[in-house]
PDB file of C-alpha atoms in Angstrom:
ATOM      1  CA  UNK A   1     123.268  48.471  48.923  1.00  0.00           C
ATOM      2  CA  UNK A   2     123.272  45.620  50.956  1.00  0.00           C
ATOM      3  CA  UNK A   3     124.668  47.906  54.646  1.00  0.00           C
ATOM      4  CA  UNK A   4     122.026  50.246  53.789  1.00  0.00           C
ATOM      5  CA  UNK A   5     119.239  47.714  53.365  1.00  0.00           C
ATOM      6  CA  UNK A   6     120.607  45.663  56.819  1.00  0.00           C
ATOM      7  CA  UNK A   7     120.684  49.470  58.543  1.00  0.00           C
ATOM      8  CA  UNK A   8     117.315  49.813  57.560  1.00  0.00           C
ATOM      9  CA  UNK A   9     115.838  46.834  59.134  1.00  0.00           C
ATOM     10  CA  UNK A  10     118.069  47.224  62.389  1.00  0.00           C
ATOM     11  CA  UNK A  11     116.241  51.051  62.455  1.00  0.00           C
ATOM     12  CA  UNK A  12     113.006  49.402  61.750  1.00  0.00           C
ATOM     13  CA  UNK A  13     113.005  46.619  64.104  1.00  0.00           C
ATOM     14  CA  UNK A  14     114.407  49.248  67.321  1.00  0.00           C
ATOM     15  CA  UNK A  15     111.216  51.070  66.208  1.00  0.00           C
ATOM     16  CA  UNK A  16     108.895  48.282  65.652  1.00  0.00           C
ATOM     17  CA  UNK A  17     110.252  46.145  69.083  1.00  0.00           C
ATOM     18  CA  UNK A  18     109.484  48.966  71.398  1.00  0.00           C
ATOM     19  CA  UNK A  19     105.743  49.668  69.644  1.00  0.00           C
ATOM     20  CA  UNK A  20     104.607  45.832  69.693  1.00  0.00           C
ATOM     21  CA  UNK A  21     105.966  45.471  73.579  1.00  0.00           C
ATOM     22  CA  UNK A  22     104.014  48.880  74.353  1.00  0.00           C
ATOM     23  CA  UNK A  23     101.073  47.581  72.520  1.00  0.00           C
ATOM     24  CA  UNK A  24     101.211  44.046  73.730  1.00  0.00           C
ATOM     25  CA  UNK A  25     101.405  45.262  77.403  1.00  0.00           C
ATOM     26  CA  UNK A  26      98.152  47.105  77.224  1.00  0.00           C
ATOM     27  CA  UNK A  27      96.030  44.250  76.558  1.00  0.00           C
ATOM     28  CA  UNK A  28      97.739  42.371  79.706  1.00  0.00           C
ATOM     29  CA  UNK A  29      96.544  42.504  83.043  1.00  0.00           C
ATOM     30  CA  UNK A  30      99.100  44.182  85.870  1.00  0.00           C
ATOM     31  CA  UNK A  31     100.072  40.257  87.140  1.00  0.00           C
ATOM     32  CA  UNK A  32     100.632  39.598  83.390  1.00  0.00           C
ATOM     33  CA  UNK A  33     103.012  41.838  82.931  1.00  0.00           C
ATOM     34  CA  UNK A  34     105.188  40.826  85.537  1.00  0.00           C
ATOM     35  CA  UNK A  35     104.865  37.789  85.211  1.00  0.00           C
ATOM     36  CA  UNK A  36     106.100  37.544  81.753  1.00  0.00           C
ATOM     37  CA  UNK A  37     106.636  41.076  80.498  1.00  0.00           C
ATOM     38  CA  UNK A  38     107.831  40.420  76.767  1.00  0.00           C
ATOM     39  CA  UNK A  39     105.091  37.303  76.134  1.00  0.00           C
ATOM     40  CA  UNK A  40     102.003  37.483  74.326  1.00  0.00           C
ATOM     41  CA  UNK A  41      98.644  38.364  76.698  1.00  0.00           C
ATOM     42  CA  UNK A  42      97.888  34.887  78.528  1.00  0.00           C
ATOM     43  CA  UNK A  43      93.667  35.710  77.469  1.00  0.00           C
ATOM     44  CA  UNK A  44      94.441  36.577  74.205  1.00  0.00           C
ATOM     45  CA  UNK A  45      93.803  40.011  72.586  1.00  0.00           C
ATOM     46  CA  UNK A  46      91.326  41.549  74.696  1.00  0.00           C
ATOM     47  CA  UNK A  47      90.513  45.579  74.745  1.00  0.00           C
ATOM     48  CA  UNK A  48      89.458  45.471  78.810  1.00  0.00           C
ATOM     49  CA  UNK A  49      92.034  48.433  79.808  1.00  0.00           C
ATOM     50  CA  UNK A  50      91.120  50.808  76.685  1.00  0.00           C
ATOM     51  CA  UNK A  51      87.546  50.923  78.130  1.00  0.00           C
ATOM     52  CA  UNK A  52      88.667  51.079  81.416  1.00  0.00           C
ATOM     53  CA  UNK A  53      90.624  53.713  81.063  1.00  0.00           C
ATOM     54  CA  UNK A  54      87.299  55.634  80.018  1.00  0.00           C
ATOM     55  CA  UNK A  55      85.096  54.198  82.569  1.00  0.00           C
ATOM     56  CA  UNK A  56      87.042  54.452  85.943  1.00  0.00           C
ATOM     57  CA  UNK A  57      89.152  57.270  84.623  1.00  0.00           C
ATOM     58  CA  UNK A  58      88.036  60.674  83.780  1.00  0.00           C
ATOM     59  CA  UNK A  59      90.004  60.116  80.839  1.00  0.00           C
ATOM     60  CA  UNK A  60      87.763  61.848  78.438  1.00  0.00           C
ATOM     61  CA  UNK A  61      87.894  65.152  80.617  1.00  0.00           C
ATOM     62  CA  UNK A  62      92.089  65.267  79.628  1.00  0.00           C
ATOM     63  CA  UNK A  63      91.614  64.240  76.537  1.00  0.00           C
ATOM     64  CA  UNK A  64      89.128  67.301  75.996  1.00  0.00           C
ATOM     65  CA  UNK A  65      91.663  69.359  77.521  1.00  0.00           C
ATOM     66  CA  UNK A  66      94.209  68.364  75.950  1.00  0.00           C
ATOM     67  CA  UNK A  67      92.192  69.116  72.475  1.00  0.00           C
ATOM     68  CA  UNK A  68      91.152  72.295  73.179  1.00  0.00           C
ATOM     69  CA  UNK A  69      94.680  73.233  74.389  1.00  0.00           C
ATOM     70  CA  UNK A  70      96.630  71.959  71.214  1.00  0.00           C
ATOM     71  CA  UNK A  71      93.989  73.386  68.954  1.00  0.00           C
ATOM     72  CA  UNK A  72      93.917  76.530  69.539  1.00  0.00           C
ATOM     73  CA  UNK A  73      97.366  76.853  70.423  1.00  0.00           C
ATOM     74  CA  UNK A  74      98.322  75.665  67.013  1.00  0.00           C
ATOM     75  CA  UNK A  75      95.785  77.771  64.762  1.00  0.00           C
ATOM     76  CA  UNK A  76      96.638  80.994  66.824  1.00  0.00           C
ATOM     77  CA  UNK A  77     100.206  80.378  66.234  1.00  0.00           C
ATOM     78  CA  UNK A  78     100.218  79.993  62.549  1.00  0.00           C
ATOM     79  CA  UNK A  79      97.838  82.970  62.537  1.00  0.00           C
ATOM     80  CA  UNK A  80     100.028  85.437  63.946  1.00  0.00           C
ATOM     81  CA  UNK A  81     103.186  83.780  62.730  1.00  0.00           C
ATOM     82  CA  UNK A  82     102.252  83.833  59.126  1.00  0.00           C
ATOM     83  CA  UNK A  83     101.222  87.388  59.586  1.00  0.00           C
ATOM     84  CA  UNK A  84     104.558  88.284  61.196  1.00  0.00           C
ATOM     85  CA  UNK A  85     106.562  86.513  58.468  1.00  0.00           C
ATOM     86  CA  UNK A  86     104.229  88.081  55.647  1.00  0.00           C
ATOM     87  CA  UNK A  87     105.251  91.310  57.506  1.00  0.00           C
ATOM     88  CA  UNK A  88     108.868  90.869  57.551  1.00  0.00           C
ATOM     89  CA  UNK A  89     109.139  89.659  53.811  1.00  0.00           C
ATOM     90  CA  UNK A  90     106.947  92.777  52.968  1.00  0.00           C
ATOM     91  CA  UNK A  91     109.242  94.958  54.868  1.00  0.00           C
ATOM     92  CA  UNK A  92     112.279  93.681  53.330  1.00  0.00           C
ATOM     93  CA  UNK A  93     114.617  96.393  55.131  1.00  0.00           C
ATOM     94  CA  UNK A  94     116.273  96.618  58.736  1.00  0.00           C
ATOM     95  CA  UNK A  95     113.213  96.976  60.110  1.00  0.00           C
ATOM     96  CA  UNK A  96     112.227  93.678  58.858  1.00  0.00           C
ATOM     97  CA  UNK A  97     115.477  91.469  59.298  1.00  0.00           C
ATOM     98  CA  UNK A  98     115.690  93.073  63.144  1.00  0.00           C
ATOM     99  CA  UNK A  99     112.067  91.624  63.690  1.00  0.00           C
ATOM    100  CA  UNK A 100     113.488  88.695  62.356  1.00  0.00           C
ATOM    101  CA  UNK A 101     116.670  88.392  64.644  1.00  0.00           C
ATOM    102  CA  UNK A 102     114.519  88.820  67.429  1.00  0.00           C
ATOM    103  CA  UNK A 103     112.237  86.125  66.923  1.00  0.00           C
ATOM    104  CA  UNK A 104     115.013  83.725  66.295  1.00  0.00           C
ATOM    105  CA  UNK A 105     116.647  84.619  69.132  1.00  0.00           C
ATOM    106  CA  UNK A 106     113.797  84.033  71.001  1.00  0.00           C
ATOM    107  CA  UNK A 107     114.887  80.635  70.008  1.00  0.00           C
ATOM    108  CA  UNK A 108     117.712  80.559  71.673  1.00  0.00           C
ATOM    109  CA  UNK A 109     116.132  80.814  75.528  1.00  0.00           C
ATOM    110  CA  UNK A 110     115.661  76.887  76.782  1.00  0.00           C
ATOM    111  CA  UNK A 111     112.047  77.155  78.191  1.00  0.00           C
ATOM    112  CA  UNK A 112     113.721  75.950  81.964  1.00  0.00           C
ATOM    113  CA  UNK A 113     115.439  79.731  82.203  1.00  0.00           C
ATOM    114  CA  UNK A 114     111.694  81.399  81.748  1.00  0.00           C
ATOM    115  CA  UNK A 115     110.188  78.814  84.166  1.00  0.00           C
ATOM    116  CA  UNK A 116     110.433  81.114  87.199  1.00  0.00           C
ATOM    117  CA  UNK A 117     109.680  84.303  85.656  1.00  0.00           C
ATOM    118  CA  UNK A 118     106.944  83.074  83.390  1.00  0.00           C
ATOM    119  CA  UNK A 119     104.914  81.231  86.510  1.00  0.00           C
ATOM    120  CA  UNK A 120     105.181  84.430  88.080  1.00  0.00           C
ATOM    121  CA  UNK A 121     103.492  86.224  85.340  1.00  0.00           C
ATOM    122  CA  UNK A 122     101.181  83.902  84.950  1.00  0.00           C
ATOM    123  CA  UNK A 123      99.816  83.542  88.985  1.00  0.00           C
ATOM    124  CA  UNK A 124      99.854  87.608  89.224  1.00  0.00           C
ATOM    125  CA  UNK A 125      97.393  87.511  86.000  1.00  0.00           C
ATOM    126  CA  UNK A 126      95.180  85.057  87.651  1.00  0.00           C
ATOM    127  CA  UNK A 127      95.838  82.829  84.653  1.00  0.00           C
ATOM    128  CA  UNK A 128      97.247  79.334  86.482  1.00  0.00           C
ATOM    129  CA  UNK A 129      94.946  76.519  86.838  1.00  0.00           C
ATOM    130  CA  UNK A 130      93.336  77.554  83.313  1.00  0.00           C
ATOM    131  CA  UNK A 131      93.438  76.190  80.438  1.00  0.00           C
ATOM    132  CA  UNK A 132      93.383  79.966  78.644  1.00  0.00           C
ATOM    133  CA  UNK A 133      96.562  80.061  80.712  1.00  0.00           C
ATOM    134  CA  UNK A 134      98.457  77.476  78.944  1.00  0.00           C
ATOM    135  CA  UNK A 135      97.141  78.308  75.343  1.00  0.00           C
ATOM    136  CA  UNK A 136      99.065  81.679  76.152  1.00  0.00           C
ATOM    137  CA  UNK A 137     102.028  79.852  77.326  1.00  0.00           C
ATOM    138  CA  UNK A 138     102.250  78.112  74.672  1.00  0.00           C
ATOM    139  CA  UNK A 139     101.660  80.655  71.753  1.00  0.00           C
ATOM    140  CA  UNK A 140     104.515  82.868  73.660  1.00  0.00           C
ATOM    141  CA  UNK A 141     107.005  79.830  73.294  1.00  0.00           C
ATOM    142  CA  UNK A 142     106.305  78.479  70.214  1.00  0.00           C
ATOM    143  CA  UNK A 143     106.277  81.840  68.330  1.00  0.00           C
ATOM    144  CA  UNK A 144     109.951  82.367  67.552  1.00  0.00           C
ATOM    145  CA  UNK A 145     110.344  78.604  65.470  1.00  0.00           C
ATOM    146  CA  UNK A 146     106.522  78.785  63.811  1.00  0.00           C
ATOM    147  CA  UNK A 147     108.096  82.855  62.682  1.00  0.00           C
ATOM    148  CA  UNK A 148     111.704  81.444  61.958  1.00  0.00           C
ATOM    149  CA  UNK A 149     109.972  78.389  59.627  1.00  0.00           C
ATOM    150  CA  UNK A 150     107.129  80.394  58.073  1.00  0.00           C
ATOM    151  CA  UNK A 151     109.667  83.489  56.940  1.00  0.00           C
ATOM    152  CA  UNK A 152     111.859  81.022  55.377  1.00  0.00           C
ATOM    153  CA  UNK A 153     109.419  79.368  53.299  1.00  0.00           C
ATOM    154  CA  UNK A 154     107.677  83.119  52.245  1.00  0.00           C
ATOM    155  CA  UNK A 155     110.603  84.576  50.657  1.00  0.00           C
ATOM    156  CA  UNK A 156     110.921  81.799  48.553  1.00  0.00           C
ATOM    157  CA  UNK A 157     107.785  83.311  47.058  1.00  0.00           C
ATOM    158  CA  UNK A 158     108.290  85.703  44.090  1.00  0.00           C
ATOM    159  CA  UNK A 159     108.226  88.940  44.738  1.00  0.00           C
ATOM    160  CA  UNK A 160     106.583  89.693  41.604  1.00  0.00           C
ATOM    161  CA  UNK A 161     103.294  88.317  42.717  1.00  0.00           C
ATOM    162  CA  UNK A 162     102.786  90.823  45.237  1.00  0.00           C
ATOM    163  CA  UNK A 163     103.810  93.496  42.822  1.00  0.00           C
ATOM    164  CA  UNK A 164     101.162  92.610  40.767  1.00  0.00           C
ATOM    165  CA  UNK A 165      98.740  92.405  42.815  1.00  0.00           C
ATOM    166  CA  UNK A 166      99.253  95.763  44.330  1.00  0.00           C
ATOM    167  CA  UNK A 167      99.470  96.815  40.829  1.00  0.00           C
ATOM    168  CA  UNK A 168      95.809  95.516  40.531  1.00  0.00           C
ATOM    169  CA  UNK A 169      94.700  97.356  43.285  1.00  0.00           C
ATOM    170  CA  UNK A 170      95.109  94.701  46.261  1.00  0.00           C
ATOM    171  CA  UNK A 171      95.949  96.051  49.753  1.00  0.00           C
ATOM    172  CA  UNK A 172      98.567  93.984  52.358  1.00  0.00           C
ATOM    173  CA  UNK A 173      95.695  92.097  54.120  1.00  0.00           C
ATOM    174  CA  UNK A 174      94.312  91.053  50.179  1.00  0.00           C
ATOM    175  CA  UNK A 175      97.731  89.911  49.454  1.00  0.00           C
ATOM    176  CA  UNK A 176      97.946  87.969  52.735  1.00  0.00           C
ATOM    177  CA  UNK A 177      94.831  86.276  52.209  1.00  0.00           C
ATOM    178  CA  UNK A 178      94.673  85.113  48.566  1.00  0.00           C
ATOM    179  CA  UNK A 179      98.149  85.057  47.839  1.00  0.00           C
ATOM    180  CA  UNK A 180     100.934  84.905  50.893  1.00  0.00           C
ATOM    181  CA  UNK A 181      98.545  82.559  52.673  1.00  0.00           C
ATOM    182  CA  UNK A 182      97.470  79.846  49.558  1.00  0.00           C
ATOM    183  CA  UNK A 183     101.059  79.581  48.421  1.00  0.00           C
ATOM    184  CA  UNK A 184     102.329  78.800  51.629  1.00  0.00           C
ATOM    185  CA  UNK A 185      99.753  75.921  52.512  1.00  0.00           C
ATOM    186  CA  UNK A 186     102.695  73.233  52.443  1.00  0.00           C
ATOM    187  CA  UNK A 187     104.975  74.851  54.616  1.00  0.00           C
ATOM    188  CA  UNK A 188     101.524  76.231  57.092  1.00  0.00           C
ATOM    189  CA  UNK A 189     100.662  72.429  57.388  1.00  0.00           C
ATOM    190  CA  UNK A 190     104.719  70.987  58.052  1.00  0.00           C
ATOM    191  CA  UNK A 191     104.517  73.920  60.788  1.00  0.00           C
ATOM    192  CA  UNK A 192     100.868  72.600  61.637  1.00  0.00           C
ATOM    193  CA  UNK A 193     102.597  69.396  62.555  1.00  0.00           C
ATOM    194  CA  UNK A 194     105.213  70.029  64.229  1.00  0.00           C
ATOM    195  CA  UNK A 195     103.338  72.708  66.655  1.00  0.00           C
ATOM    196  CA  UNK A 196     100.784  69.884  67.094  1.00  0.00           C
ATOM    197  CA  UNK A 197     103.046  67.126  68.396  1.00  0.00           C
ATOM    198  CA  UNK A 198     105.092  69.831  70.838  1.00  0.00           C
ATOM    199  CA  UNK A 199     101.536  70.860  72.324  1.00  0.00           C
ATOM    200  CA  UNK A 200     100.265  67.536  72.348  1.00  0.00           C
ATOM    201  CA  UNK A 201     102.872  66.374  73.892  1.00  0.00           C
ATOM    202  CA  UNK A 202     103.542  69.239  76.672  1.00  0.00           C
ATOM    203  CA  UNK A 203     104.034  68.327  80.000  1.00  0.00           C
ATOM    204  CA  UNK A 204     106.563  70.833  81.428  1.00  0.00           C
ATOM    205  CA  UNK A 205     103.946  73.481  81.245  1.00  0.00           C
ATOM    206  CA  UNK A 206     100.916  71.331  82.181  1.00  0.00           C
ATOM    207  CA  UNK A 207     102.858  70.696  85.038  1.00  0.00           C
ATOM    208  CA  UNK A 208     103.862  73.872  86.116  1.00  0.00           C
ATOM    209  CA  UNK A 209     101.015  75.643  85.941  1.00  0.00           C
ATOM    210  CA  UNK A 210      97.983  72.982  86.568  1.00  0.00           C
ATOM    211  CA  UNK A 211      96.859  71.314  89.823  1.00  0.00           C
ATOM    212  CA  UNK A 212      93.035  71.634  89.722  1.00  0.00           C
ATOM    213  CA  UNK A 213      92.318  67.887  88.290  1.00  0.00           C
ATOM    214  CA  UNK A 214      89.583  69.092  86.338  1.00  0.00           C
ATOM    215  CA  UNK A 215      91.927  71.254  83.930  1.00  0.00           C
ATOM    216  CA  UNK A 216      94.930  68.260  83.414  1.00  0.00           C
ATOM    217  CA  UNK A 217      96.093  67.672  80.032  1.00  0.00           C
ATOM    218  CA  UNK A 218      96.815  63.830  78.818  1.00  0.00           C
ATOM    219  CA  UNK A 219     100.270  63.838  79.267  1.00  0.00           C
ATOM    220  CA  UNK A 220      99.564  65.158  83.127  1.00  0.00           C
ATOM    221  CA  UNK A 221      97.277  62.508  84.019  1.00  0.00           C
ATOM    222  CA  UNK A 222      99.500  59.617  82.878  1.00  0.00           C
ATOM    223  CA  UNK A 223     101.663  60.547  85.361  1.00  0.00           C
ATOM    224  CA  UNK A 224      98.444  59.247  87.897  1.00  0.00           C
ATOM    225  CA  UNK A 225      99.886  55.800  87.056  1.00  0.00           C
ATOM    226  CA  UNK A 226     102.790  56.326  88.068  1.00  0.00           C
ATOM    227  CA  UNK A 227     103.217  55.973  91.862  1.00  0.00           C
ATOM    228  CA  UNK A 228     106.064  55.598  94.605  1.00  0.00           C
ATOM    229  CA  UNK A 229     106.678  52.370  95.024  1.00  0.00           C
ATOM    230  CA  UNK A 230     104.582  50.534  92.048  1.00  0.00           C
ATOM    231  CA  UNK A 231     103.462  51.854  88.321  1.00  0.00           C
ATOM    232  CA  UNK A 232     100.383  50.564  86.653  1.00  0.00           C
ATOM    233  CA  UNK A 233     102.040  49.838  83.387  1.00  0.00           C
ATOM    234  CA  UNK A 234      99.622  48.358  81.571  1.00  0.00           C
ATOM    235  CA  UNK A 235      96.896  51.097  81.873  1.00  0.00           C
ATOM    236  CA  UNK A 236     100.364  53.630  81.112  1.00  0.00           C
ATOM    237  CA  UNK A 237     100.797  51.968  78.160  1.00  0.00           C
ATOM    238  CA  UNK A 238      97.055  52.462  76.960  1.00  0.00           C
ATOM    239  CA  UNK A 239      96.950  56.323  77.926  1.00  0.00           C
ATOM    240  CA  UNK A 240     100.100  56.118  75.945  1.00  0.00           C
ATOM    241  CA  UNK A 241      98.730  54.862  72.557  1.00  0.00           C
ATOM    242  CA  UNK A 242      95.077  56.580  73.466  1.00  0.00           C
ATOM    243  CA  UNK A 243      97.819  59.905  73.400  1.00  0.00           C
ATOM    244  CA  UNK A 244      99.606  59.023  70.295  1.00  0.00           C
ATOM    245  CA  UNK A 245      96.438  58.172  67.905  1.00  0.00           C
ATOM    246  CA  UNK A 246      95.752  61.575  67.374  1.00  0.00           C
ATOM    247  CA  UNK A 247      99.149  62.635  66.392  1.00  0.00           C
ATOM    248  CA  UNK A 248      99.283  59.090  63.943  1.00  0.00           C
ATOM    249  CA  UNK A 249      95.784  60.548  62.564  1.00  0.00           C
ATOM    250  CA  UNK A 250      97.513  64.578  62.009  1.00  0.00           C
ATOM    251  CA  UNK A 251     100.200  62.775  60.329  1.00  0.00           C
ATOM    252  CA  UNK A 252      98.586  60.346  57.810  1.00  0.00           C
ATOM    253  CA  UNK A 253      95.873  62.754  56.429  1.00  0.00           C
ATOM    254  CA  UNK A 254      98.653  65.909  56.585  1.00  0.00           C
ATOM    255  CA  UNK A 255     101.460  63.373  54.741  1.00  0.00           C
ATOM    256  CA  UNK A 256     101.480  64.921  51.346  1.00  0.00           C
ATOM    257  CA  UNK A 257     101.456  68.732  53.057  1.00  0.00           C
ATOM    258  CA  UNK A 258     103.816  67.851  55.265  1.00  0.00           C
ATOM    259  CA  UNK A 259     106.766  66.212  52.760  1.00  0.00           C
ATOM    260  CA  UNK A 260     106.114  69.346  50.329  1.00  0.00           C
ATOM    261  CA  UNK A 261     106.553  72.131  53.144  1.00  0.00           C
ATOM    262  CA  UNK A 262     109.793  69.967  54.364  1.00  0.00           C
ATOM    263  CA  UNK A 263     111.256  70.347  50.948  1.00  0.00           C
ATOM    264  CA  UNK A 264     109.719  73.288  49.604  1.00  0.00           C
ATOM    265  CA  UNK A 265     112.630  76.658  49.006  1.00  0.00           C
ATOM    266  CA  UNK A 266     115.010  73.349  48.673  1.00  0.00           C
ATOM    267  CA  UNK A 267     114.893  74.118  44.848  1.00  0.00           C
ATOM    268  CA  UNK A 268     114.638  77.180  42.686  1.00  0.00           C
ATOM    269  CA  UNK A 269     113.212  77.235  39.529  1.00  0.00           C
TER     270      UNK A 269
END
């Protein structure tokens, strides 16, 4: 008891350390920071660089971007990935568990092998520098785990539900609707999650495909404070957090959701 209470706190405080020194170190000023990088701000708490980062940034711009990137690449995931796992499980034959192999083994490619191949798609469509550009980008890689999840979860679902409803008359999109798709609300919102913080988080693709400024995601821009010889840590450190609340926001109102789709199929009634 007393080793897993002390490994607790050590896991705690290599968590907590790193947030408070992140957090601390946006309210500094540049000369602040190097000056003494692990004290408390010299003014005090003071929120200068959060509305800085606004006002002589076109911060707002990425963080749009950013939104409307994630967003839709999320909800058009789960949309076709729930209806290709409600497919499979409805198949329940070779046809199905081959549809299924090849999604998962779409898991299998690291997204560096495609890099080359997928940019080259992309520029003879027209689609770089676009933000429609990386929402397809990142529906086509996220696919194969959103599928792999989703089926896993549905065929924990009794089968006899959709028997009776298509005794009662109910056709496949019916089934998917009012039945596939409410049962599997846990599990949708775990995926939810997880696609959210991948997207959010992107900048392999941002950064392959984007050079027009006015179509950067947040996790592009940051990079702006980052030079050659110098980095502008404290206003790093701000985009940082301003990046993270979003994903802290996701997390606390999707809590319950999330905890029930990571356990849910663990136990059969």
């Amino acid at each position: 008891m007393f080793f897993r209470r002390f490994s607790l706190i050590i896991y705690a405080l290599l968590i907590l350390v790193p947030l408070l020194i992140v957090v601390l170190t946006s309210m500094k000023t540049i000369q602040e920071t190097f000056r003494n990088p692990l004290g408390l701000p010299e003014a005090g708490i003071q929120f200068g660089n959060y509305t800085a980062i606004f006002q002589e940034q076109t911060m707002a711009g990425y963080f749009m971007n950013s939104a409307i990137v994630t967003l839709f690449s999320v909800s058009l995931t789960l949309f076709f990935a729930s209806l290709i796992a409600y497919g499979i499980i409805r198949l329940n034959n070779w046809m199905g568990n081959s549809l299924f192999i090849l999604f998962t083994l779409g898991m299998m490619v690291p997204a560096q092998v495609s890099m080359i191949p997928l940019y080259s798609l992309m520029l003879d469509l027209s689609l770089t520098n676009s933000l429609l550009g990386l929402i397809l980008v990142n529906i086509s890689t996220t696919m194969p785990i959103a599928v792999f999840i989703l089926t896993g979860f549905m065929k924990t679902l009794p089968k006899e539900l959709f028997e009776a409803s298509t005794i009662d008359g109910a056709g496949n999109w019916m089934i998917y609707a009012k039945v596939a798709i409410p049962l599997s609300l846990p599990s949708l919102s775990a995926t939810a999650i997880f696609l959210f913080v991948m997207h959010w988080n992107d900048l392999l693709y941002p950064l392959l495909f984007i050079t027009d400024n006015a179509y950067k995601t947040l996790p592009l821009a940051l990079l702006e404070f980052q030079g050659e010889y110098s980095t502008n840590y404290p206003m790093l450190f701000t985009g940082v957090i301003i990046a993270s609340a979003p994903m802290v926001v996701a997390y606390v109102f999707l809590q319950r959701y999330f905890v029930a789709g990571m356990t849910a199929g663990a136990v059969k009634g």
